Short mmCIF file of C-alpha atoms in Angstrom, two decimals:
data_model
loop_
_atom_site.label_atom_id
_atom_site.label_comp_id
_atom_site.label_asym_id
_atom_site.label_seq_id
_atom_site.Cartn_x
_atom_site.Cartn_y
_atom_site.Cartn_z
CA MET A 71 118.64 113.74 137.12
CA PRO A 72 119.05 117.04 135.28
CA ILE A 73 122.60 118.06 134.54
CA THR A 74 122.02 121.44 136.19
CA ASP A 75 121.58 119.77 139.60
CA GLU A 76 124.90 117.99 139.25
CA LEU A 77 126.59 121.15 137.99
CA LYS A 78 125.30 123.09 141.00
CA SER A 79 126.63 120.42 143.30
CA ILE A 80 129.99 120.32 141.52
CA ASN A 81 130.21 124.11 141.53
CA MET A 82 129.61 124.17 145.28
CA LEU A 83 132.24 121.45 145.82
CA GLU A 84 134.66 123.26 143.50
CA ALA A 85 134.09 126.53 145.37
CA ALA A 86 134.94 124.69 148.56
CA GLY A 87 138.09 123.34 146.91
CA LEU A 88 136.94 119.73 146.98
CA VAL A 89 136.48 119.17 143.22
CA GLY A 90 138.55 120.38 140.28
CA PHE A 91 137.64 121.52 136.80
CA ASP A 92 138.58 118.11 135.44
CA ARG A 93 135.69 116.58 137.38
CA VAL A 94 133.26 119.09 135.88
CA VAL A 95 134.43 118.15 132.38
CA GLU A 96 134.15 114.46 133.24
CA VAL A 97 130.55 114.85 134.43
CA LEU A 98 129.64 116.82 131.30
CA GLU A 99 131.19 114.15 129.06
CA GLN A 100 129.25 111.42 130.88
CA LYS A 101 125.99 113.31 130.54
CA LEU A 102 126.57 114.05 126.85
CA THR A 103 127.46 110.41 126.15
CA ALA A 104 124.32 109.20 127.93
CA PHE A 105 122.24 111.75 126.02
CA GLU A 106 123.76 110.68 122.71
CA LEU A 107 122.98 107.02 123.44
CA ARG A 108 119.38 107.86 124.36
CA MET A 109 118.97 109.86 121.16
CA ARG A 110 120.39 107.04 119.04
CA GLU A 111 117.98 104.59 120.66
CA GLU A 112 115.09 106.99 120.10
CA PHE A 113 116.03 107.54 116.45
CA GLN A 114 116.33 103.78 115.92
CA SER A 115 112.90 103.32 117.47
CA ILE A 116 111.47 105.96 115.14
CA ARG A 117 113.13 104.32 112.12
CA THR A 118 111.68 100.94 113.07
CA GLU A 119 108.22 102.44 113.51
CA MET A 120 108.46 104.25 110.17
CA GLN A 121 109.48 101.01 108.45
CA THR A 122 106.49 99.25 110.00
CA ILE A 123 104.20 102.03 108.76
CA ARG A 124 105.78 101.90 105.29
CA THR A 125 105.25 98.13 105.11
CA GLY A 126 101.63 98.54 106.20
CA MET A 127 101.05 101.21 103.57
CA GLN A 128 102.53 99.01 100.84
CA THR A 129 100.26 96.15 101.90
CA MET A 130 97.26 98.47 101.90
CA ARG A 131 98.19 99.77 98.45
CA GLY A 132 98.37 96.22 97.12
CA ASP A 133 94.98 95.41 98.66
CA LEU A 134 93.43 98.55 97.13
CA LEU A 135 94.84 97.79 93.69
CA LYS A 136 93.49 94.23 93.89
CA GLU A 137 90.08 95.53 94.95
CA GLN A 138 90.12 98.05 92.09
CA ARG A 139 90.96 95.32 89.59
CA ASP A 140 88.18 93.11 90.95
CA GLN A 141 85.67 95.96 90.69
CA MET A 142 86.71 96.67 87.09
CA LEU A 143 86.27 92.98 86.17
CA LYS A 144 82.81 92.97 87.76
CA PHE A 145 81.90 96.15 85.88
CA ALA A 146 83.13 94.69 82.56
CA ALA A 147 81.14 91.49 83.20
CA LEU A 148 78.02 93.53 83.99
CA VAL A 149 78.38 95.65 80.83
CA SER A 150 78.89 92.49 78.76
CA LEU A 151 75.81 90.90 80.29
CA ILE A 152 73.71 94.02 79.58
CA ALA A 153 74.95 94.06 75.98
CA LEU A 154 74.16 90.36 75.57
CA VAL A 155 70.65 90.69 77.03
CA THR A 156 69.96 93.81 74.94
CA GLY A 157 71.16 92.09 71.76
CA THR A 158 69.06 89.03 72.50
CA MET A 159 65.94 91.12 73.14
CA ILE A 160 66.44 93.07 69.89
CA ARG A 161 66.66 89.82 67.90
CA LEU A 162 63.58 88.37 69.57
CA PHE A 163 61.30 91.37 68.93
#
């Protein structure tokens, strides 16, 4: 429920002499405390999600580096094979 609805109700009761200023302050404190708790929960949720993303990115980085290393080894093996075949052909002819 929006705080403005409660404030309107309290203002009407206060105007009628049924509620004092202390009650208005009490309602505001309750609403602010509830809001603060919701925001803390939301921030914690965001932190947890960011940590999950960070972990995923680190895993992906490790996978990419491994793939890059594997590709470089394959390339080096291919170049060595080409050099070996070329050298053998030169000796034979």
